[in-house]
Coordinates of C-alpha atoms and ligand atoms in Angstrom, one line a residue:
X157 CA -17.9 -15.7 -8.1
X158 CA -17.4 -14.1 -11.5
X159 CA -18.8 -10.6 -11.2
X160 CA -19.3 -8.2 -8.3
X161 CA -23.0 -8.2 -9.3
X162 CA -23.4 -11.7 -7.9
X163 CA -22.4 -10.5 -4.4
X164 CA -25.7 -8.5 -4.2
X165 CA -24.0 -5.5 -2.7
X166 CA -25.8 -2.4 -1.7
X167 CA -26.9 -0.5 -4.7
X168 CA -24.7 2.5 -4.0
X169 CA -21.6 0.2 -3.7
X170 CA -22.4 -1.7 -6.9
X171 CA -22.8 1.5 -8.8
X172 CA -19.6 2.9 -7.4
X173 CA -17.7 -0.2 -8.4
X174 CA -19.1 -0.2 -11.9
X175 CA -18.4 3.5 -12.3
X176 CA -14.7 3.0 -11.5
X177 CA -14.5 0.1 -13.9
X178 CA -14.4 -2.8 -11.3
X179 CA -16.4 -5.5 -12.9
X180 CA -14.9 -8.8 -11.9
X181 CA -13.3 -9.5 -8.5
X182 CA -9.7 -10.5 -8.5
X183 CA -8.9 -13.9 -7.0
X184 CA -8.1 -12.5 -3.6
X185 CA -11.3 -10.5 -3.6
X186 CA -13.3 -13.5 -4.7
X187 CA -11.8 -15.5 -1.9
X188 CA -12.0 -12.8 0.8
X189 CA -15.2 -10.9 0.3
X190 CA -17.8 -13.7 1.0
X191 CA -16.4 -14.8 4.4
X192 CA -15.6 -11.3 5.4
X193 CA -19.2 -10.3 4.8
X194 CA -20.2 -13.0 7.2
X195 CA -17.9 -11.5 9.8
X196 CA -15.3 -14.2 9.7
X197 CA -11.6 -13.5 10.6
X198 CA -9.4 -13.7 7.6
X199 CA -5.7 -14.1 6.7
X200 CA -4.8 -13.4 3.1
X201 CA -1.4 -13.6 1.4
X202 CA -1.2 -12.4 -2.1
X203 CA 1.4 -10.6 -4.3
X204 CA 1.3 -6.9 -4.6
X205 CA -1.1 -5.6 -7.2
X206 CA -3.7 -8.3 -6.7
X207 CA -6.4 -6.0 -5.3
X208 CA -6.2 -6.5 -1.6
X209 CA -7.5 -3.1 -0.7
X210 CA -11.0 -3.8 -2.2
X211 CA -10.9 -7.2 -0.6
X212 CA -11.3 -5.5 2.8
X213 CA -12.9 -2.2 1.8
X214 CA -16.0 -3.7 0.2
X215 CA -17.0 -5.9 3.2
X216 CA -16.3 -3.2 5.7
X217 CA -18.5 -0.7 3.8
X218 CA -21.2 -3.3 3.3
X219 CA -21.3 -4.3 6.9
X220 CA -21.3 -0.7 8.2
X221 CA -24.0 0.5 5.8
X222 CA -26.2 -2.5 6.7
X223 CA -26.6 -1.2 10.2
X224 CA -25.9 2.5 9.9
X225 CA -28.8 4.6 11.1
X226 CA -28.9 8.0 9.6
X227 CA -28.4 10.6 12.4
X228 CA -31.6 12.6 13.0
X229 CA -29.9 15.1 15.2
X230 CA -29.4 18.5 13.8
X231 CA -25.9 19.4 12.6
X232 CA -23.6 20.8 15.2
X233 CA -25.0 18.5 18.0
X234 CA -22.3 16.1 19.2
X235 CA -23.4 12.8 17.7
X236 CA -21.1 10.7 19.8
X237 CA -20.7 8.2 17.2
X238 CA -17.6 6.1 17.3
X239 CA -15.2 4.4 14.9
X240 CA -16.6 1.0 13.7
X241 CA -13.6 -0.1 11.5
X242 CA -9.9 0.5 11.8
X243 CA -7.3 -0.2 9.1
X244 CA -3.7 -0.1 10.1
X245 CA -1.1 0.6 7.4
X246 CA 2.7 0.8 7.5
X247 CA 3.1 4.1 5.7
X248 CA 1.3 7.4 5.4
X249 CA 1.2 7.2 1.6
X250 CA -0.4 3.8 1.7
X251 CA -2.9 5.0 4.3
X252 CA -3.9 7.9 2.0
X253 CA -4.3 5.5 -1.0
X254 CA -6.5 3.2 1.0
X255 CA -8.6 6.1 2.0
X256 CA -9.0 7.1 -1.7
X257 CA -10.3 3.6 -2.4
X258 CA -12.8 3.8 0.5
X259 CA -14.0 7.2 -0.7
X260 CA -14.6 5.9 -4.1
X261 CA -16.5 2.8 -3.0
X262 CA -18.4 4.4 -0.1
X263 CA -19.8 7.4 -2.1
X264 CA -23.5 7.8 -1.3
X265 CA -23.5 5.4 1.6
X266 CA -23.0 8.0 4.3
X267 CA -19.9 6.3 5.4
X268 CA -17.0 8.6 6.1
X269 CA -13.3 8.0 6.7
X270 CA -10.6 9.6 8.7
X271 CA -6.9 9.3 8.0
X272 CA -4.7 9.2 11.0
X273 CA -1.0 9.6 10.0
X274 CA 2.0 11.4 11.3
X275 CA 3.6 14.4 9.6
X276 CA 0.4 16.1 8.9
X277 CA -1.9 18.5 10.7
X278 CA -3.5 16.6 13.5
X279 CA -6.5 18.8 14.2
X280 CA -8.0 18.1 10.8
X281 CA -7.6 14.3 11.4
X282 CA -9.2 14.7 14.8
X283 CA -12.1 16.7 13.4
X284 CA -12.8 14.0 10.9
X285 CA -13.1 11.5 13.7
X286 CA -15.1 13.7 16.0
X287 CA -17.5 14.6 13.3
X288 CA -18.5 11.0 12.9
X289 CA -16.2 9.1 10.6
X290 CA -16.9 5.4 10.9
X291 CA -13.7 4.2 9.4
X292 CA -10.1 5.2 10.4
X293 CA -7.1 4.4 8.3
X294 CA -4.1 4.9 10.4
X295 CA -0.4 4.4 10.8
X296 CA 0.3 2.8 14.2
X297 CA 2.5 5.6 15.5
X298 CA 0.1 8.5 15.2
X299 CA -2.9 6.4 16.3
X300 CA -1.1 5.3 19.4
X301 CA -0.3 8.9 20.1
X302 CA -4.0 9.8 19.9
X303 CA -4.9 6.9 22.1
X304 CA -2.4 7.8 24.7
X305 CA -3.8 11.3 24.8
X306 CA -7.3 9.9 24.9
X307 CA -8.4 11.7 21.8
X308 CA -9.7 8.6 20.1
X309 CA -11.7 5.6 21.4
X310 CA -11.7 2.2 19.8
X311 CA -14.3 0.5 22.1
X312 CA -16.8 0.2 19.3
X313 CA -14.6 -1.1 16.5
X314 CA -16.1 -4.1 14.9
X315 CA -13.5 -4.8 12.3
X316 CA -9.8 -4.3 12.2
X317 CA -7.5 -4.7 9.2
X318 CA -3.8 -5.2 9.4
X319 CA -2.7 -4.3 5.9
X320 CA 0.9 -5.2 4.8
X321 CA 1.4 -6.9 8.1
X322 CA 4.8 -8.1 7.1
X323 CA 5.9 -4.6 6.3
X324 CA 4.6 -3.2 9.6
X325 CA 6.5 -5.8 11.5
X326 CA 9.7 -5.0 9.5
X327 CA 9.3 -1.4 10.5
X328 CA 9.2 -2.3 14.2
X329 CA 5.5 -1.6 14.7
X330 CA 4.8 -4.8 16.6
X331 CA 4.7 -3.3 20.1
X332 CA 2.5 -0.5 18.9
X333 CA 0.2 -2.9 17.0
X334 CA -0.2 -5.0 20.2
X335 CA -1.1 -2.0 22.3
X336 CA -3.7 -0.9 19.7
X337 CA -5.2 -4.3 19.3
X338 CA -5.4 -4.5 23.1
X339 CA -7.9 -1.7 23.1
X340 CA -10.3 -3.3 20.7
X341 CA -13.3 -5.3 21.7
X342 CA -12.6 -9.1 22.0
X343 CA -15.5 -9.9 19.7
X344 CA -14.2 -7.9 16.7
X345 CA -13.5 -9.3 13.3
X346 CA -9.8 -9.3 12.4
X347 CA -8.5 -9.3 8.8
X348 CA -4.8 -9.6 8.1
X349 CA -3.2 -9.0 4.6
X350 CA 0.4 -9.6 3.9
X351 CA 2.6 -10.3 0.8
X352 CA 4.5 -12.9 2.8
X353 CA 3.6 -14.8 5.9
X354 CA 6.7 -15.5 7.9
X355 CA 7.2 -16.7 11.5
X356 CA 6.5 -13.3 13.0
X357 CA 3.3 -12.7 11.0
X358 CA 2.2 -16.2 11.9
X359 CA 2.6 -15.5 15.6
X360 CA 0.5 -12.4 15.2
X361 CA -2.2 -14.5 13.4
X362 CA -2.1 -17.1 16.2
X363 CA -2.5 -14.4 18.9
X364 CA -5.1 -12.1 17.3
X365 CA -7.3 -14.1 14.9
X366 CA -9.9 -16.8 15.6
X367 CA -10.6 -19.6 13.2
X368 CA -9.4 -17.4 10.4
X369 CA -10.3 -18.3 6.8
X370 CA -6.9 -18.6 5.0
X371 CA -6.5 -17.4 1.4
X372 CA -3.2 -17.7 -0.4
X373 CA -2.9 -16.4 -3.9
X374 CA 0.0 -17.4 -6.0
X375 CA 3.6 -17.7 -4.8
X376 CA 3.9 -14.9 -2.3
X377 CA 7.5 -14.0 -3.0
X378 CA 7.4 -14.1 -6.8
X379 CA 7.1 -10.8 -8.7
X380 CA 4.0 -10.5 -10.8
X381 CA 4.5 -12.6 -13.9
X382 CA 3.7 -9.8 -16.3
X383 CA 7.0 -8.0 -15.6
X384 CA 10.0 -8.4 -17.7
X385 CA 13.0 -8.5 -15.4
X386 CA 16.2 -7.2 -16.9
X387 CA 19.6 -6.8 -15.2
X388 CA 22.4 -4.6 -16.4
X389 CA 25.9 -5.0 -15.2
X390 CA 27.1 -1.4 -14.9
X391 CA 29.7 0.4 -12.8
X392 CA 28.5 3.2 -10.6
X393 CA 29.9 6.0 -12.8
X394 CA 28.2 4.6 -15.9
X395 CA 24.7 4.2 -14.3
X396 CA 23.5 7.7 -15.2
X397 CA 24.4 7.2 -18.9
X398 CA 22.6 3.9 -19.0
X399 CA 19.5 5.4 -17.3
X400 CA 19.4 8.3 -19.8
X401 CA 19.6 5.7 -22.6
X402 CA 16.6 3.8 -21.2
X403 CA 14.6 7.0 -20.8
X404 CA 15.3 7.9 -24.4
X405 CA 14.6 4.5 -25.8
X406 CA 11.3 3.9 -24.0
X407 CA 8.1 5.8 -23.5
X408 CA 6.1 5.9 -20.3
X409 CA 6.7 6.8 -16.7
X410 CA 9.6 5.6 -14.6
X411 CA 9.8 4.8 -11.0
X412 CA 13.4 4.7 -9.9
X413 CA 14.7 3.4 -6.7
X414 CA 17.9 4.7 -5.1
X415 CA 19.4 3.5 -1.8
X416 CA 19.8 6.6 0.2
X417 CA 17.9 9.9 0.7
X418 CA 20.9 11.8 -0.5
X419 CA 21.3 9.6 -3.6
X420 CA 17.6 10.1 -4.3
X421 CA 18.0 13.9 -4.2
X422 CA 21.2 13.8 -6.3
X423 CA 19.7 11.6 -9.0
X424 CA 16.5 13.7 -9.3
X425 CA 18.6 16.8 -9.6
X426 CA 20.8 15.3 -12.3
X427 CA 17.8 14.1 -14.3
X428 CA 16.2 17.5 -14.0
X429 CA 19.3 19.3 -15.3
X430 CA 19.3 16.7 -18.2
X431 CA 15.8 18.0 -19.1
X432 CA 13.8 15.1 -17.7
X433 CA 10.8 16.0 -15.6
X434 CA 11.7 14.3 -12.3
X435 CA 10.6 14.5 -8.7
X436 CA 11.5 12.5 -5.6
X437 CA 10.2 11.1 -2.4
X438 CA 12.0 9.9 0.7
X439 CA 11.7 10.0 4.5
X440 CA 13.4 13.4 5.0
X441 CA 10.9 15.3 2.8
X442 CA 7.9 16.8 4.5
X443 CA 4.6 15.1 4.1
X444 CA 3.4 17.9 2.0
X445 CA 6.4 17.6 -0.3
X446 CA 5.9 13.8 -0.5
X447 CA 2.2 14.3 -1.3
X448 CA 2.9 16.8 -4.0
X449 CA 5.6 14.7 -5.6
X450 CA 3.3 11.7 -5.7
X451 CA 0.4 13.6 -7.0
X452 CA 2.5 15.3 -9.7
X453 CA 3.8 11.9 -10.8
X454 CA 0.3 10.4 -10.8
X455 CA -1.0 13.2 -12.9
X456 CA 1.8 13.1 -15.3
X457 CA 3.5 16.4 -14.5
X458 CA 6.6 14.3 -13.8
X459 CA 7.8 11.4 -15.9
X460 CA 10.2 10.2 -13.3
X461 CA 9.7 9.6 -9.6
X462 CA 12.9 8.8 -7.7
X463 CA 12.3 7.1 -4.4
X464 CA 13.8 5.3 -1.5
X465 CA 12.1 2.1 -0.3
X466 CA 9.5 4.1 1.7
X467 CA 7.7 4.3 -1.6
X468 CA 8.1 0.7 -2.6
X469 CA 5.3 -0.8 -0.5
X470 CA 1.6 -0.5 -1.3
X471 CA 1.7 2.7 -3.3
X472 CA -0.2 2.4 -6.5
X473 CA 0.2 4.7 -9.5
X474 CA -1.5 3.7 -12.7
X475 CA 0.6 3.1 -15.8
X476 CA 4.1 3.0 -14.4
X477 CA 5.7 1.2 -17.3
X478 CA 9.2 1.0 -16.0
X479 CA 10.7 0.4 -12.6
X480 CA 14.5 0.9 -12.3
X481 CA 16.6 -0.4 -9.5
X482 CA 19.3 2.2 -9.8
X483 CA 20.7 0.8 -6.6
X484 CA 20.1 -2.7 -5.4
X485 CA 17.6 -3.1 -2.6
X486 CA 18.8 -4.1 0.9
X487 CA 16.8 -7.3 0.9
X488 CA 15.3 -9.6 -1.8
X489 CA 11.8 -8.9 -0.4
X490 CA 12.2 -5.3 -1.2
X491 CA 13.0 -6.3 -4.8
X492 CA 9.6 -7.9 -5.0
X493 CA 7.8 -4.9 -3.7
X494 CA 9.7 -2.5 -5.9
X495 CA 9.0 -4.5 -9.0
X496 CA 5.4 -4.9 -7.9
X497 CA 4.9 -1.2 -8.6
X498 CA 4.7 -1.9 -12.3
X499 CA 2.4 -4.1 -14.4
X500 CA -0.5 -3.9 -12.0
X501 CA -4.0 -5.1 -12.7
X502 CA -3.3 -6.8 -16.0
X503 CA -0.8 -4.6 -17.9
X504 CA 2.8 -5.5 -18.8
X505 CA 5.8 -3.7 -17.4
X506 CA 9.6 -3.8 -17.3
X507 CA 11.9 -3.7 -14.3
X508 CA 15.5 -2.9 -14.9
X509 CA 18.1 -3.7 -12.3
X510 CA 21.5 -2.0 -12.3
X511 CA 24.2 -4.0 -10.5
X512 CA 27.9 -3.5 -10.4
X513 CA 30.3 -6.4 -11.0
X514 CA 30.9 -6.6 -7.3
X515 CA 27.2 -7.0 -6.7
X516 CA 26.9 -10.2 -8.9
X517 CA 26.4 -12.4 -5.8
X518 CA 23.8 -10.1 -4.5
X519 CA 21.9 -10.5 -7.8
X520 CA 22.1 -14.2 -7.5
X521 CA 20.7 -14.0 -4.0
X522 CA 17.7 -12.0 -5.3
X523 CA 17.2 -14.5 -8.1
X524 CA 17.3 -17.4 -5.7
X525 CA 14.8 -15.7 -3.4
X526 CA 12.3 -15.0 -6.2
X527 CA 12.9 -18.2 -8.1
X528 CA 13.4 -16.4 -11.4
X529 CA 16.5 -15.5 -13.4
X530 CA 16.9 -11.9 -14.4
X531 CA 17.6 -11.5 -18.1
X532 CA 21.0 -10.0 -18.7
X533 CA 21.0 -6.9 -20.9
X534 CA 23.7 -4.4 -22.0
Ligands
ADP299 P1 -2.6 -4.8 -3.5 O1 -3.0 -4.1 -2.2 O2 -2.9 -6.2 -3.6 O3 -1.1 -4.5 -3.8 P2 -4.4 -2.8 -4.7 O4 -5.5 -3.0 -3.8 O5 -3.5 -1.6 -4.4 O6 -3.4 -4.1 -4.7 O7 -4.9 -2.8 -6.2 C1 -4.0 -2.8 -7.3 C2 -4.6 -2.1 -8.5 O8 -5.6 -3.0 -9.0 C3 -5.3 -0.8 -8.2 O9 -5.1 0.1 -9.3 C4 -6.8 -1.2 -8.2 O10 -7.6 -0.1 -8.6 C5 -6.8 -2.3 -9.2 N1 -7.9 -3.3 -9.0 C6 -8.3 -3.8 -7.8 N2 -9.3 -4.6 -7.9 C7 -9.7 -4.6 -9.2 C8 -10.7 -5.3 -9.9 N3 -11.6 -6.1 -9.3 N4 -10.8 -5.0 -11.2 C9 -9.9 -4.2 -11.8 N5 -8.9 -3.5 -11.2 C10 -8.8 -3.8 -9.9
MG300 MG1 -2.2 -3.2 -0.7

């Protein structure tokens, strides 16, 4: 498959893809979309930034719009429609980004989405479902809460997607995922997307998919090849000076990872007082604050976003030219996900890792895990 055109998608879907500049499917899309359109179960592993969202959004939208009957009932009458597709995502931010993608591709098809995530007003989310959304994009915690309170039913769900399955398991969502999947019809289609497929993800696959088509794109743990990986040996008290130097020397936006919430706040504050437009996201900020920070960064109001690892997975911001690991990540996998925030969809990026002398062995561990040497800079 070389163009989306060859897939003979609904006219509205084709038009939407073209309007947003999507012409050629990425490898994971080329592999996933045809079997997904046939209703097959699917397991796909691919690096971050390879276009997994459209790989499941396009078939879901196609399949729903193929059978969607326009409601003839007057507005205001309860239509009693139910959810037909469910996407589970590890974080609120990712859920909202997935929804944005759905909204773009589904424009004009009559398909509506509802986001179901914690930390935000629930009545709005419930209204979206009750007024006939066919697709819900949810974090497991909030969805389970709605299910327990019998506010949402999943009995008509035809397709379920587990996005970033490895991450959801890391976050301890397994019990919750099992309970949610237990409420879905047996005959549904299941699609699972993951950067890495370890033992635990494999057991999820064994239990919840049937004759799944397997797609593996590239080495799952290797950072995208288009990123220059630099490492600076720098003691803690000199990190700020080094960061300022990088900010002066290079143009473009910076996503900076710090280890703790407190460290994130402190660094953003120091940058702001140094005259750099900086904002921050971490788990202790309210959802509104997190949304605002992300939006401001996306729109260029801020040049720097300082974040803890909550932001590392799945979030996509166009044109991040530089990722800085101000503090080393806890685990080598997090390194891959942090670095995957830059150089997405065909552009080049730089990732600079700050490590103290005492952290040399930790850097070696990361290099071993990703199979690449970081280039020493000073
Ligand atoms: P992943 O989930 O694999 O990390 P995303 O679905 O978030 O990746 O997509 C990463 C970026 O690539 C997004 O900016 C998206 O708009 C872009 N993208 C996805 N598919 C295509 C395509 N076929 N052509 C061009 N850009 C694409
Ligand atoms: Mg993704």
